Coordinates of N, CA and C in Angstrom, one line a residue:
M23 N -8.0 18.2 -18.9 CA -6.6 18.5 -18.7 C -6.3 18.5 -17.2
F24 N -7.1 19.2 -16.4 CA -6.9 19.2 -14.9 C -7.1 17.8 -14.3
A25 N -8.1 17.1 -14.8 CA -8.4 15.8 -14.2 C -7.2 14.8 -14.5
T26 N -6.6 14.9 -15.7 CA -5.4 14.0 -15.9 C -4.2 14.3 -15.1
I27 N -4.0 15.6 -14.7 CA -2.9 16.0 -13.9 C -3.2 15.4 -12.5
V28 N -4.4 15.5 -12.0 CA -4.7 14.9 -10.7 C -4.5 13.4 -10.7
I29 N -4.9 12.7 -11.7 CA -4.7 11.3 -11.8 C -3.2 10.9 -11.8
V30 N -2.4 11.7 -12.6 CA -1.0 11.4 -12.7 C -0.3 11.7 -11.3
K31 N -0.7 12.7 -10.6 CA -0.2 13.0 -9.3 C -0.5 11.9 -8.3
R32 N -1.7 11.4 -8.4 CA -2.1 10.4 -7.5 C -1.3 9.1 -7.7
H33 N -1.2 8.7 -9.0 CA -0.4 7.5 -9.3 C 1.1 7.7 -9.0
A34 N 1.6 8.9 -9.2 CA 3.0 9.2 -8.9 C 3.2 9.1 -7.4
K35 N 2.3 9.6 -6.6 CA 2.4 9.5 -5.2 C 2.4 8.0 -4.7
R36 N 1.5 7.2 -5.3 CA 1.4 5.8 -4.9 C 2.7 5.1 -5.3
I37 N 3.3 5.4 -6.5 CA 4.5 4.8 -6.9 C 5.7 5.1 -6.0
I38 N 5.7 6.4 -5.6 CA 6.8 6.8 -4.7 C 6.6 6.1 -3.3
Y39 N 5.4 6.0 -2.8 CA 5.2 5.3 -1.5 C 5.6 3.9 -1.6
D40 N 5.3 3.2 -2.7 CA 5.6 1.8 -2.9 C 7.1 1.6 -3.0
I41 N 7.8 2.5 -3.7 CA 9.3 2.4 -3.9 C 9.9 2.6 -2.5
V42 N 9.5 3.6 -1.8 CA 10.1 3.9 -0.5 C 9.9 2.7 0.5
G43 N 8.7 2.2 0.5 CA 8.4 1.0 1.4 C 9.2 -0.2 1.0
L44 N 9.3 -0.5 -0.3 CA 10.1 -1.6 -0.7 C 11.6 -1.5 -0.4
V45 N 12.1 -0.3 -0.6 CA 13.5 0.0 -0.3 C 13.8 -0.3 1.2
L46 N 12.9 0.2 2.1 CA 13.0 0.0 3.5 C 13.0 -1.5 3.8
I47 N 12.1 -2.2 3.2 CA 12.0 -3.7 3.5 C 13.2 -4.4 3.0
I48 N 13.7 -4.0 1.8 CA 14.9 -4.6 1.3 C 16.2 -4.3 2.2
L49 N 16.2 -3.1 2.7 CA 17.3 -2.7 3.6 C 17.3 -3.3 5.0
S50 N 16.1 -3.7 5.4 CA 16.0 -4.2 6.8 C 16.9 -5.3 7.2
P51 N 17.2 -6.4 6.4 CA 18.1 -7.4 6.8 C 19.5 -6.9 7.0
F52 N 19.9 -5.9 6.2 CA 21.3 -5.4 6.3 C 21.4 -4.5 7.5
L53 N 20.3 -4.0 8.0 CA 20.4 -3.1 9.2 C 20.2 -3.9 10.5
G54 N 20.0 -5.2 10.3 CA 19.9 -6.1 11.5 C 21.1 -6.1 12.4
A55 N 22.3 -5.8 11.8 CA 23.5 -5.8 12.6 C 23.6 -4.6 13.5
I56 N 22.8 -3.6 13.3 CA 22.8 -2.4 14.1 C 22.4 -2.8 15.5
P57 N 23.1 -2.3 16.6 CA 22.7 -2.6 17.9 C 21.2 -2.2 18.2
G58 N 20.5 -3.1 18.8 CA 19.1 -2.9 19.1 C 18.3 -3.6 17.9
P59 N 17.0 -3.3 17.9 CA 16.2 -4.0 16.9 C 16.1 -3.2 15.6
G60 N 17.2 -2.7 15.1 CA 17.3 -1.8 13.9 C 16.5 -2.3 12.7
G61 N 16.8 -3.6 12.3 CA 16.2 -4.1 11.1 C 14.7 -4.4 11.2
I62 N 14.3 -4.7 12.4 CA 12.9 -5.0 12.6 C 12.1 -3.7 12.5
I63 N 12.6 -2.6 13.1 CA 11.9 -1.3 13.0 C 11.8 -0.8 11.6
V64 N 12.9 -1.0 10.8 CA 12.9 -0.5 9.4 C 12.0 -1.4 8.6
F65 N 11.9 -2.7 8.8 CA 11.0 -3.6 8.1 C 9.6 -3.1 8.3
F66 N 9.2 -2.9 9.6 CA 7.8 -2.5 9.9 C 7.5 -1.1 9.4
A67 N 8.5 -0.3 9.4 CA 8.3 1.1 8.8 C 8.0 1.0 7.3
G68 N 8.7 0.1 6.6 CA 8.5 -0.1 5.2 C 7.1 -0.7 4.9
L69 N 6.8 -1.7 5.8 CA 5.5 -2.3 5.6 C 4.3 -1.3 5.9
S70 N 4.5 -0.5 6.9 CA 3.5 0.6 7.2 C 3.3 1.5 6.0
I71 N 4.4 1.9 5.4 CA 4.3 2.8 4.2 C 3.6 2.1 3.1
L72 N 3.9 0.8 2.9 CA 3.2 0.1 1.8 C 1.8 -0.1 2.1
A73 N 1.4 -0.2 3.4 CA 0.0 -0.4 3.8 C -0.9 0.8 3.5
V74 N -0.3 2.0 3.2 CA -1.1 3.2 2.9 C -1.9 2.9 1.6
H75 N -1.3 2.3 0.6 CA -2.0 2.1 -0.6 C -2.3 0.6 -1.0
N76 N -1.8 -0.4 -0.2 CA -1.9 -1.8 -0.6 C -2.6 -2.5 0.5
D77 N -3.7 -3.2 0.1 CA -4.4 -4.0 1.1 C -3.6 -5.2 1.6
W78 N -2.8 -5.8 0.8 CA -2.1 -7.0 1.3 C -1.1 -6.6 2.4
A79 N -0.5 -5.4 2.3 CA 0.4 -5.0 3.3 C -0.3 -4.6 4.6
K80 N -1.5 -4.0 4.4 CA -2.3 -3.7 5.6 C -2.7 -4.9 6.3
N81 N -3.1 -6.0 5.6 CA -3.5 -7.2 6.2 C -2.3 -7.9 6.9
L82 N -1.2 -7.9 6.3 CA 0.0 -8.4 6.9 C 0.4 -7.7 8.1
L83 N 0.3 -6.4 8.1 CA 0.6 -5.6 9.3 C -0.4 -5.9 10.5
I84 N -1.7 -6.0 10.1 CA -2.7 -6.4 11.2 C -2.4 -7.8 11.7
W85 N -2.0 -8.7 10.8 CA -1.7 -10.1 11.3 C -0.5 -10.1 12.2
A86 N 0.5 -9.3 11.9 CA 1.8 -9.2 12.7 C 1.5 -8.6 14.1
R87 N 0.6 -7.6 14.1 CA 0.3 -7.0 15.4 C -0.5 -8.0 16.3
K88 N -1.4 -8.8 15.7 CA -2.2 -9.7 16.5 C -1.3 -10.9 17.0
N89 N -0.4 -11.3 16.2 CA 0.3 -12.6 16.5 C 1.7 -12.4 17.0
A90 N 2.1 -11.1 17.3 CA 3.5 -10.9 17.8 C 3.7 -11.6 19.2
T91 N 2.8 -11.5 20.1 CA 3.0 -12.2 21.4 C 2.9 -13.7 21.2
N92 N 2.1 -14.2 20.3 CA 2.0 -15.6 20.1 C 3.3 -16.2 19.5
M93 N 4.0 -15.4 18.7 CA 5.3 -15.8 18.1 C 6.3 -15.9 19.2
L94 N 6.4 -14.9 20.1 CA 7.3 -15.0 21.3 C 7.0 -16.1 22.2
D95 N 5.7 -16.4 22.4 CA 5.4 -17.6 23.2 C 5.8 -18.9 22.6
L96 N 5.7 -18.9 21.3 CA 6.1 -20.1 20.6 C 7.7 -20.3 20.6
I97 N 8.4 -19.2 20.5 CA 9.9 -19.3 20.5 C 10.3 -19.6 21.9
F98 N 9.7 -19.0 22.9 CA 10.1 -19.1 24.3 C 9.1 -20.0 25.1
A99 N 8.9 -21.2 24.6 CA 7.9 -22.1 25.2 C 8.3 -22.6 26.6
E100 N 7.4 -23.2 27.3 CA 7.7 -23.7 28.6 C 8.3 -25.1 28.6
N101 N 8.6 -25.7 27.4 CA 9.2 -27.0 27.3 C 10.7 -26.9 27.7
K102 N 11.1 -27.9 28.6 CA 12.4 -27.8 29.1 C 13.5 -27.9 28.0
K103 N 13.3 -28.7 27.0 CA 14.3 -28.8 25.9 C 14.4 -27.4 25.1
I104 N 13.3 -26.8 24.9 CA 13.3 -25.5 24.2 C 14.0 -24.5 25.1
Q105 N 13.8 -24.5 26.4 CA 14.4 -23.6 27.3 C 15.9 -23.8 27.4
L106 N 16.3 -25.0 27.4 CA 17.8 -25.3 27.3 C 18.4 -24.8 26.0
L107 N 17.7 -25.0 24.9 CA 18.2 -24.5 23.6 C 18.3 -23.0 23.6
N108 N 17.3 -22.3 24.2 CA 17.3 -20.9 24.2 C 18.4 -20.4 25.1
D109 N 18.7 -21.1 26.2 CA 19.8 -20.7 27.1 C 21.1 -20.8 26.3
A110 N 21.2 -21.9 25.6 CA 22.5 -22.2 24.8 C 22.6 -21.1 23.7
I111 N 21.6 -20.7 23.1 CA 21.6 -19.6 22.1 C 22.1 -18.3 22.7
G112 N 21.5 -18.0 23.9 CA 21.9 -16.8 24.6 C 23.4 -16.8 25.0
I113 N 23.9 -17.9 25.5 CA 25.3 -18.0 25.9 C 26.2 -17.9 24.7
I114 N 25.8 -18.6 23.6 CA 26.6 -18.5 22.3 C 26.7 -17.1 21.8
L115 N 25.6 -16.3 21.9 CA 25.6 -14.9 21.5 C 26.6 -14.1 22.4
L116 N 26.5 -14.4 23.7 CA 27.4 -13.7 24.6 C 28.9 -14.0 24.3
I117 N 29.2 -15.3 24.0 CA 30.5 -15.7 23.6 C 31.0 -15.0 22.3
I118 N 30.1 -15.0 21.3 CA 30.4 -14.3 20.0 C 30.8 -12.8 20.3
G119 N 29.9 -12.2 21.1 CA 30.2 -10.7 21.4 C 31.5 -10.6 22.1
S120 N 31.9 -11.5 23.0 CA 33.1 -11.4 23.8 C 34.3 -11.6 22.8
V121 N 34.2 -12.6 21.9 CA 35.3 -12.8 21.0 C 35.5 -11.7 20.1
I122 N 34.4 -11.1 19.6 CA 34.5 -9.9 18.7 C 35.2 -8.8 19.5
F123 N 34.8 -8.6 20.7 CA 35.5 -7.5 21.6 C 36.9 -7.8 21.8
A124 N 37.3 -9.0 21.9 CA 38.7 -9.4 22.2 C 39.6 -9.3 21.0
Y125 N 39.1 -9.7 19.8 CA 39.9 -9.9 18.6 C 39.8 -8.9 17.5
V126 N 38.8 -8.0 17.6 CA 38.6 -7.0 16.5 C 39.2 -5.7 16.9
A127 N 39.8 -5.0 15.9 CA 40.5 -3.8 16.1 C 39.5 -2.7 16.7
P128 N 40.0 -1.8 17.5 CA 39.1 -0.9 18.2 C 38.1 0.0 17.4
P129 N 38.4 0.4 16.2 CA 37.3 1.2 15.6 C 36.1 0.4 15.3
L130 N 36.2 -0.9 14.9 CA 35.1 -1.7 14.6 C 34.6 -2.4 15.8
R131 N 35.4 -2.6 16.8 CA 35.1 -3.4 18.0 C 33.8 -2.9 18.6
Y132 N 33.7 -1.6 18.9 CA 32.6 -1.1 19.7 C 31.2 -1.2 18.9
G133 N 31.3 -1.1 17.6 CA 30.0 -1.2 16.9 C 29.6 -2.7 16.7
L134 N 30.6 -3.6 16.6 CA 30.2 -5.0 16.2 C 29.9 -5.8 17.4
F135 N 30.4 -5.6 18.6 CA 30.2 -6.5 19.7 C 28.9 -6.2 20.4
I136 N 28.3 -5.0 20.2 CA 27.1 -4.6 21.0 C 25.9 -5.5 20.6
A137 N 25.8 -5.8 19.3 CA 24.6 -6.5 18.8 C 24.5 -7.9 19.4
P138 N 25.6 -8.7 19.3 CA 25.4 -10.1 19.9 C 25.3 -10.1 21.4
I139 N 26.0 -9.1 22.1 CA 25.9 -9.0 23.5 C 24.4 -8.7 23.9
A140 N 23.9 -7.7 23.2 CA 22.5 -7.2 23.5 C 21.5 -8.4 23.2
A141 N 21.7 -9.0 22.1 CA 20.8 -10.1 21.7 C 20.9 -11.3 22.7
G142 N 22.1 -11.6 23.2 CA 22.3 -12.6 24.2 C 21.7 -12.3 25.5
I143 N 21.8 -11.1 25.9 CA 21.1 -10.7 27.2 C 19.6 -10.7 27.0
F144 N 19.1 -10.3 25.9 CA 17.7 -10.4 25.7 C 17.2 -11.8 25.7
W145 N 18.0 -12.7 25.0 CA 17.6 -14.1 24.8 C 17.6 -14.8 26.2
L146 N 18.6 -14.5 27.0 CA 18.6 -15.1 28.4 C 17.6 -14.5 29.3
A147 N 17.3 -13.2 29.2 CA 16.3 -12.6 30.0 C 14.8 -13.0 29.6
R148 N 14.6 -13.1 28.4 CA 13.2 -13.5 27.9 C 12.9 -15.0 28.2
N149 N 13.9 -15.8 28.1 CA 13.7 -17.2 28.3 C 13.4 -17.5 29.8
R150 N 12.5 -18.3 30.0 CA 12.0 -18.7 31.4 C 11.4 -17.5 32.1
N151 N 11.1 -16.4 31.4 CA 10.5 -15.2 32.0 C 11.3 -14.6 33.1
R152 N 12.7 -14.7 32.9 CA 13.6 -14.1 33.9 C 13.4 -12.6 34.1
Y153 N 13.0 -11.9 33.0 CA 12.8 -10.5 33.1 C 11.7 -10.1 34.1
K154 N 10.7 -11.0 34.3 CA 9.6 -10.6 35.2 C 10.1 -10.6 36.6
K155 N 11.2 -11.4 36.9 CA 11.7 -11.4 38.3 C 12.4 -10.1 38.6
F156 N 13.0 -9.5 37.5 CA 13.6 -8.2 37.7 C 12.6 -7.1 37.8
L157 N 11.5 -7.2 37.1 CA 10.4 -6.2 37.2 C 9.8 -6.2 38.5
K158 N 9.7 -7.3 39.2 CA 9.0 -7.4 40.5 C 9.8 -6.6 41.6
R159 N 11.1 -6.5 41.4 CA 12.0 -5.9 42.5 C 11.9 -4.4 42.4

């Protein structure tokens, strides 16, 4: 009797962990519009919760940790065409944020314009390693 209660509790705990982790992963794209890296943090929080009981999630989390810098280096390569494309993306994001600020009513304005402005500034600073010039000063 006692052994079955322990087994049921263990399985219930695993099911609860899996449901919470999946809900966080499913919510992460919708939270991407939050200023800052909201969706990314929620996605990795969900993946971390799933990694408690699932080997596939643990392996995916380890792979993401190892390859995060490689992915940034791939996106922000030293190729001139890619650098120009990244500059264009950053400028377009700044323009989108400015248009939102200019044309959206004040209650929504402040929440909606921050994400594209912050993303544009990040994109322009990360491209061509411009942020390193600021760090040296």
